[in-house]
Amino acid sequence: MAEELKLHRTWSSPFGLRIVWALHIKGIEYDAIFEDLSQKSPELLQYNPIHKKIPVLVHKGKPICESLVILEYIDETWKEAPLLPQDPYEKAMARFWAKFGEEKLLPSIWSVFTGQGEEKKEALGLAVQNLELLEEQLKEKFFGGEKIGYLDLVFGWLAYLLDVFEEVIDLKLFDAGKFPLLSAWMKNFYDAPEIKEHWPPRDKLVTKFQVLHEKYQTANPPK
Amino acid sequence: MENDKVILLDFWASMLGLRLRVALAEKEIEYEYKEEDSASNIKSPLLLKMNPIHKKVPVLIHNGKPVCESFIALEYIDEVWKDKAPLLPTDPYERAQARFWADYIDKLYENFGRKIWSTKGEVQEGAKKGLIDSLKLLEQAALGDKLYFGGESFGFADIALIGIYSWFYALEIFGNFSIEAECPKLDAWDKRCKLRESVSKSLPDPHKIYELLLELKKTYGLE
């Protein structure tokens, strides 16, 4: 019988999706609770009073917050189909690149999405540099090797959001010719059976990001 | 472990490096300390080779292989030298809590601490309030009436905070406020930690931190 396991998420958040993928890869049953972030549920506020964000995994009534912390919790609690490497050094490398993804790559791409004029140009240069560093890390089919692992789940958002951003801002961020390995990885990840049934609908994503983009444009009109 | 060569590339004032010095001392790991002068803008060839992406200390170098980022290095140390002084508990939920709080603690300097010594007026006042509010939350939600953040044993979250705490003396002078008065339980925790040899022998002289920050203010025209 499935243990009491709930995941508070939204339909589109890449942070929540990481957890969906992880649970699916490990064959773990759970209940998904979709949150409307403009009207957070009392349970969410009770389970994550500090950050009030999703995802939150609630296992037997106990909440775990922050997507990377949740991924490690899942890997330590359900040991089949391990996500992180077993070797301490390999594990440290995976965690290092995950941190790079969260603190450098994602913000740089987000800055391209929200920025304008000179700021956008600079952000684009930085984003491309960060993508180049990531391209160098791909040695096999996935970051995790032959199978999808922790780092693939952390970077998974690239496989579905990059081209949505490109369409919305009408700018080529990712030149597949320049990034053959990352390009192949994105396709392999996007189509992987454990992953592909969970993608949020693309047209809904485009609409959502179009609205967001307009908000940023009007808040900071080009000078 | 025999034939283990451990080098710590660090800067005497680094609150992040302090975490590793404490952990290595707790586990009685022999290592070679190499000082990097992070106050100057010159980066040593060793640092550039061992941390080409971020070019920052601390870097733990184990048998020639670098581990960067203080929490990642702490987890690495805990996994490799697992027989003595565990830094993280064994229970996955307790581990998730420790990692969650360490992440929360890690943001205190970037979000507030830095502004307390490098700004004035309203920005500084805002940062002071932010820091005190966050520390009070830590006191109440994370520490409570326990001896240490992890309970009976000194561990991961304690090590995370003790590094930042070493800068508080200087921040209190620049900000003209008392953290001790606002957070008595944390103050008691700090004094308790300092009774541990691993901490007392690793801590920098708080007066020297203050002098360093005075120098930096002059260098960057922040007076």
XYZ file of C-alpha atoms in Angstrom:
446
model
C 0.000 0.000 0.000
C 1.353 3.425 -0.844
C 2.596 5.256 2.228
C 1.007 8.613 2.828
C 2.854 10.820 0.362
C 1.691 14.153 -0.998
C 3.371 16.589 -3.351
C 2.303 20.226 -3.409
C 3.174 21.554 -6.864
C 1.905 23.766 -9.694
C 1.082 22.730 -13.264
C 4.145 24.483 -14.698
C 6.898 24.852 -12.118
C 10.130 23.132 -13.169
C 11.078 22.752 -9.490
C 7.937 20.726 -8.843
C 8.450 18.727 -12.038
C 11.820 17.497 -10.785
C 10.046 15.791 -7.922
C 7.328 14.334 -10.171
C 10.035 12.814 -12.380
C 12.006 11.453 -9.400
C 8.953 9.787 -7.873
C 7.971 8.323 -11.224
C 11.476 6.957 -11.920
C 11.434 5.215 -8.533
C 7.897 3.941 -9.030
C 6.590 5.700 -5.920
C 2.877 6.450 -5.619
C 1.789 9.816 -4.296
C -1.036 12.353 -4.349
C -0.416 15.555 -6.296
C -1.901 18.740 -4.900
C -1.927 21.524 -7.467
C -1.515 24.928 -5.887
C -2.645 28.284 -7.206
C 0.191 30.523 -6.064
C -2.059 33.578 -5.997
C -4.182 31.748 -3.423
C -1.944 29.401 -1.460
C -3.666 26.623 0.426
C -3.635 26.697 4.244
C -1.769 23.365 4.098
C 1.037 24.860 2.003
C 1.394 27.783 4.404
C 1.439 25.356 7.302
C 3.999 23.036 5.687
C 6.294 25.752 4.326
C 5.806 28.764 6.575
C 9.275 30.134 5.911
C 9.379 30.314 2.122
C 5.689 29.634 1.305
C 6.765 28.000 -1.954
C 6.284 24.804 -3.862
C 7.341 22.088 -4.190
C 6.690 20.619 -0.764
C 6.780 16.871 -0.270
C 4.770 15.675 2.710
C 5.699 12.168 3.864
C 3.624 10.687 6.696
C 2.622 14.213 7.693
C 6.166 15.600 7.746
C 7.047 18.300 5.203
C 10.266 18.562 3.210
C 10.903 21.821 1.327
C 13.364 23.016 -1.352
C 13.511 20.863 -4.486
C 17.165 19.787 -4.190
C 16.681 18.846 -0.526
C 13.579 16.870 -1.535
C 15.478 15.003 -4.281
C 18.131 13.908 -1.769
C 15.420 12.891 0.723
C 13.690 10.760 -1.920
C 16.978 9.138 -2.918
C 17.837 8.309 0.704
C 14.381 7.034 1.619
C 13.620 4.915 -1.478
C 16.876 3.278 -2.443
C 15.840 1.544 -5.682
C 16.831 3.260 -8.959
C 19.380 5.586 -7.299
C 19.473 9.133 -8.647
C 22.780 10.280 -7.186
C 26.080 8.482 -7.845
C 27.303 6.214 -5.028
C 30.917 7.383 -5.122
C 31.411 10.394 -2.787
C 33.494 12.327 -5.316
C 31.041 11.756 -8.175
C 28.249 12.759 -5.799
C 30.089 15.963 -4.911
C 30.496 16.764 -8.611
C 26.776 16.225 -9.250
C 25.900 18.538 -6.355
C 28.418 21.129 -7.604
C 26.852 21.271 -11.074
C 23.349 21.344 -9.602
C 24.346 24.411 -7.593
C 25.886 25.956 -10.697
C 22.606 25.339 -12.507
C 20.537 27.017 -9.790
C 22.839 29.925 -8.980
C 24.451 30.741 -12.337
C 22.781 29.154 -15.356
C 19.114 29.604 -14.448
C 19.460 33.249 -13.321
C 21.469 34.115 -16.452
C 18.810 32.676 -18.739
C 16.070 34.331 -16.719
C 17.884 37.663 -17.122
C 17.780 37.230 -20.892
C 14.054 36.581 -20.654
C 13.302 39.599 -18.471
C 15.981 42.013 -19.667
C 16.050 44.643 -22.369
C 18.563 46.431 -24.558
C 22.147 46.377 -23.248
C 21.224 44.385 -20.149
C 19.706 41.673 -22.317
C 22.785 41.521 -24.573
C 25.100 41.117 -21.587
C 22.849 38.489 -20.036
C 22.850 36.594 -23.337
C 26.656 36.525 -23.409
C 26.743 35.170 -19.865
C 24.015 32.602 -20.547
C 25.916 31.277 -23.573
C 29.107 31.022 -21.493
C 27.239 29.057 -18.827
C 25.713 26.737 -21.446
C 29.215 26.122 -22.833
C 30.386 25.032 -19.379
C 27.456 22.650 -19.175
C 28.112 21.246 -22.670
C 31.613 20.266 -21.478
C 30.122 18.206 -18.645
C 28.180 15.866 -20.892
C 30.231 12.710 -21.370
C 27.474 10.175 -21.972
C 23.853 10.067 -23.070
C 22.673 11.654 -19.820
C 24.436 13.596 -17.043
C 23.749 10.504 -14.936
C 25.376 8.161 -17.497
C 23.329 5.677 -19.472
C 20.290 6.373 -17.318
C 18.641 9.570 -16.119
C 19.980 10.738 -12.779
C 19.894 13.630 -10.327
C 21.611 16.158 -12.551
C 19.339 15.400 -15.501
C 16.332 16.120 -13.286
C 17.940 19.364 -12.084
C 18.587 20.573 -15.662
C 15.401 19.070 -17.112
C 13.738 22.487 -17.329
C 16.106 23.359 -20.208
C 14.537 20.659 -22.363
C 11.104 22.247 -22.320
C 11.440 25.887 -21.310
C 14.300 27.186 -23.452
C 12.353 27.008 -26.658
C 9.245 28.478 -25.025
C 11.364 31.463 -23.910
C 12.855 31.796 -27.389
C 9.404 31.923 -28.942
C 8.106 34.487 -26.443
C 11.066 36.881 -26.629
C 11.752 36.160 -30.311
C 15.453 35.572 -29.721
C 17.625 32.557 -30.439
C 19.198 31.736 -27.094
C 20.307 28.234 -27.897
C 22.113 27.530 -31.154
C 21.878 23.734 -31.525
C 24.877 23.790 -33.854
C 27.050 25.284 -31.120
C 25.834 22.828 -28.495
C 25.591 19.406 -30.175
C 25.834 17.402 -26.932
C 23.340 19.503 -25.001
C 21.045 19.475 -28.001
C 21.115 15.683 -28.172
C 20.641 15.480 -24.398
C 17.596 17.747 -24.555
C 15.997 15.515 -27.165
C 16.830 12.307 -25.273
C 15.519 13.738 -22.032
C 12.383 15.221 -23.583
C 11.456 11.885 -25.185
C 12.448 9.572 -22.337
C 9.487 7.369 -21.379
C 9.802 8.191 -17.658
C 9.699 11.895 -18.460
C 7.533 12.626 -21.470
C 4.097 12.002 -20.037
C 4.619 14.744 -17.463
C 5.404 17.772 -19.635
C 3.062 20.716 -19.078
C 1.103 21.704 -22.230
C 3.304 23.874 -24.430
C 0.630 26.282 -25.614
C -0.385 27.016 -22.036
C 3.268 27.672 -21.182
C 3.686 30.069 -24.098
C 0.632 32.038 -22.968
C 1.826 32.135 -19.371
C 5.288 33.390 -20.306
C 3.912 35.872 -22.826
C 1.904 37.469 -20.036
C 4.937 37.458 -17.718
C 7.169 38.939 -20.405
C 4.744 41.783 -21.022
C 4.650 42.516 -17.317
C 8.454 42.851 -17.286
C 8.418 45.056 -20.406
C 5.912 47.497 -18.932
C 7.583 47.536 -15.518
C 10.951 48.408 -17.105
C 10.390 50.149 -20.435
C 13.472 50.352 -22.670
C 15.419 53.566 -22.206
C 43.020 6.886 6.557
C 46.596 6.237 5.508
C 48.068 7.682 2.331
C 45.390 10.332 2.225
C 46.581 13.746 1.182
C 44.207 16.503 2.183
C 44.823 20.153 1.394
C 42.537 23.005 2.377
C 42.868 26.098 0.226
C 41.353 28.840 2.345
C 41.500 32.454 3.541
C 41.919 33.142 7.276
C 38.786 35.357 7.444
C 36.541 33.205 5.262
C 33.340 32.233 7.048
C 32.915 29.440 4.520
C 36.437 28.088 4.981
C 35.867 28.138 8.726
C 33.139 25.532 8.246
C 35.650 23.149 6.701
C 38.323 23.839 9.321
C 35.810 22.961 12.040
C 34.649 19.792 10.251
C 38.194 18.581 9.604
C 39.034 19.206 13.281
C 35.880 17.426 14.507
C 36.883 14.378 12.485
C 40.579 14.687 13.419
C 41.623 14.649 9.776
C 45.201 15.727 9.126
C 45.544 18.264 6.378
C 47.803 20.899 4.911
C 46.459 24.427 5.135
C 47.264 26.751 2.246
C 46.445 30.412 2.614
C 44.916 32.314 -0.291
C 44.879 36.076 -0.009
C 41.272 36.716 -0.887
C 41.530 40.337 0.221
C 43.784 41.126 -2.724
C 42.578 40.628 -6.276
C 45.366 38.242 -7.159
C 44.306 34.612 -7.437
C 46.951 31.934 -7.049
C 47.612 29.472 -9.878
C 46.526 26.667 -7.538
C 43.134 28.294 -6.945
C 42.601 28.945 -10.644
C 43.452 25.326 -11.387
C 41.339 23.826 -8.586
C 38.301 26.104 -8.892
C 38.322 27.440 -12.459
C 34.577 28.112 -12.502
C 34.149 30.245 -9.387
C 37.791 31.037 -8.512
C 36.919 31.152 -4.810
C 37.960 29.568 -1.545
C 37.501 27.300 0.240
C 38.578 24.359 -1.880
C 39.129 20.958 -0.314
C 41.697 19.001 -2.296
C 41.655 15.257 -1.569
C 44.411 13.235 -3.235
C 44.684 15.930 -5.892
C 40.947 16.162 -6.625
C 39.185 19.413 -5.749
C 35.810 19.715 -4.021
C 34.431 23.259 -4.155
C 31.539 24.941 -2.309
C 31.558 24.626 1.487
C 28.380 22.537 1.999
C 29.328 20.180 -0.805
C 32.776 19.745 0.765
C 31.183 19.175 4.212
C 28.978 16.387 2.842
C 31.984 14.919 1.030
C 34.038 14.935 4.236
C 31.143 13.297 6.093
C 30.802 10.545 3.478
C 34.504 9.751 3.127
C 35.487 9.937 6.812
C 32.339 8.402 8.130
C 33.673 6.644 11.213
C 34.146 9.644 13.441
C 31.971 12.603 14.468
C 29.121 12.346 11.948
C 28.104 15.796 10.723
C 24.700 14.741 9.422
C 22.232 12.430 11.187
C 21.394 9.048 9.630
C 17.633 9.549 9.403
C 16.623 10.987 5.983
C 14.059 13.384 7.455
C 16.556 14.753 10.005
C 19.104 15.111 7.188
C 16.568 17.049 5.120
C 15.946 19.382 8.065
C 19.679 19.974 8.548
C 20.154 20.731 4.835
C 17.102 23.009 4.782
C 18.373 25.079 7.715
C 21.930 25.162 6.375
C 20.556 26.587 3.121
C 18.546 29.180 5.077
C 21.603 30.119 7.122
C 23.754 30.374 4.022
C 21.659 33.227 2.651
C 22.033 35.397 5.758
C 25.330 36.929 4.738
C 24.479 37.598 1.087
C 21.050 38.983 1.895
C 21.865 40.995 5.003
C 25.340 40.598 6.480
C 27.203 42.114 3.567
C 25.023 45.239 3.567
C 25.524 45.830 7.269
C 29.221 46.599 6.853
C 29.199 47.991 3.333
C 26.236 50.390 3.370
C 24.710 53.150 5.479
C 21.378 54.757 6.264
C 18.140 53.087 5.214
C 19.781 50.206 3.348
C 21.849 49.351 6.398
C 18.851 49.639 8.724
C 16.865 47.319 6.480
C 19.690 44.786 6.488
C 19.986 44.910 10.280
C 16.290 44.251 10.674
C 16.453 41.457 8.107
C 19.296 39.772 9.926
C 17.708 40.013 13.369
C 14.334 38.773 12.105
C 16.026 35.816 10.408
C 18.108 34.976 13.475
C 15.010 35.118 15.678
C 13.275 32.727 13.331
C 16.260 30.394 13.507
C 16.187 30.578 17.284
C 12.544 29.761 17.467
C 11.982 27.311 14.622
C 15.340 25.604 14.234
C 17.159 25.709 17.579
C 14.403 25.953 20.182
C 15.576 24.583 23.513
C 17.983 22.085 22.009
C 21.711 22.138 22.682
C 22.525 22.254 18.983
C 20.487 22.592 15.798
C 20.647 18.824 15.310
C 19.689 18.083 18.923
C 22.267 16.547 21.248
C 25.047 16.452 18.660
C 26.974 19.287 17.062
C 26.524 18.986 13.309
C 25.877 20.357 9.848
C 23.601 23.317 10.601
C 25.712 24.354 13.614
C 28.810 24.331 11.422
C 26.944 26.366 8.794
C 26.079 29.112 11.282
C 29.280 29.201 13.315
C 31.129 30.412 10.240
C 28.848 33.426 9.846
C 28.702 34.023 13.598
C 32.434 34.728 13.587
C 31.703 37.930 11.661
C 28.988 39.178 13.998
C 31.325 41.093 16.300
C 32.392 43.275 13.344
C 28.819 43.587 12.037
C 27.616 44.696 15.476
C 30.158 47.518 15.521
C 29.386 48.691 11.973
C 25.661 48.422 12.564
C 25.719 49.712 16.118
C 23.464 46.953 17.438
C 23.642 43.878 19.640
C 22.770 40.467 18.291
C 23.298 38.976 21.750
C 20.577 41.183 23.225
C 18.099 40.264 20.509
C 18.861 36.536 20.354
C 19.866 35.228 23.780
C 19.364 31.543 22.898
C 21.598 31.859 19.859
C 24.152 33.654 21.984
C 24.120 30.746 24.456
C 24.468 28.340 21.530
C 27.454 30.322 20.241
C 29.190 30.180 23.619
C 28.471 26.445 23.832
C 30.017 25.869 20.389
C 33.117 27.846 21.346
C 33.747 25.349 24.166
C 34.489 22.776 21.483
C 38.164 22.713 20.569
C 37.369 22.223 16.887
C 35.597 25.598 16.954
C 37.807 27.610 19.316
C 40.979 26.610 17.467
C 39.502 27.412 14.051
C 37.892 30.786 14.747
C 39.600 33.898 13.440
C 40.218 36.835 15.773
C 36.989 38.878 15.572
C 38.954 42.138 15.968
C 41.004 41.234 12.900
C 37.783 40.641 10.936
C 36.682 44.138 11.924
C 40.021 45.597 10.815
C 39.829 43.703 7.537
C 36.376 45.119 6.810
C 37.582 48.631 7.684
C 40.375 48.162 5.120
C 37.935 46.875 2.510
C 35.649 49.844 3.088
C 38.581 52.157 2.410
C 39.709 50.210 -0.652
C 36.256 50.244 -2.203
C 35.372 53.783 -1.137
C 32.525 52.637 1.075
C 33.093 54.947 4.009
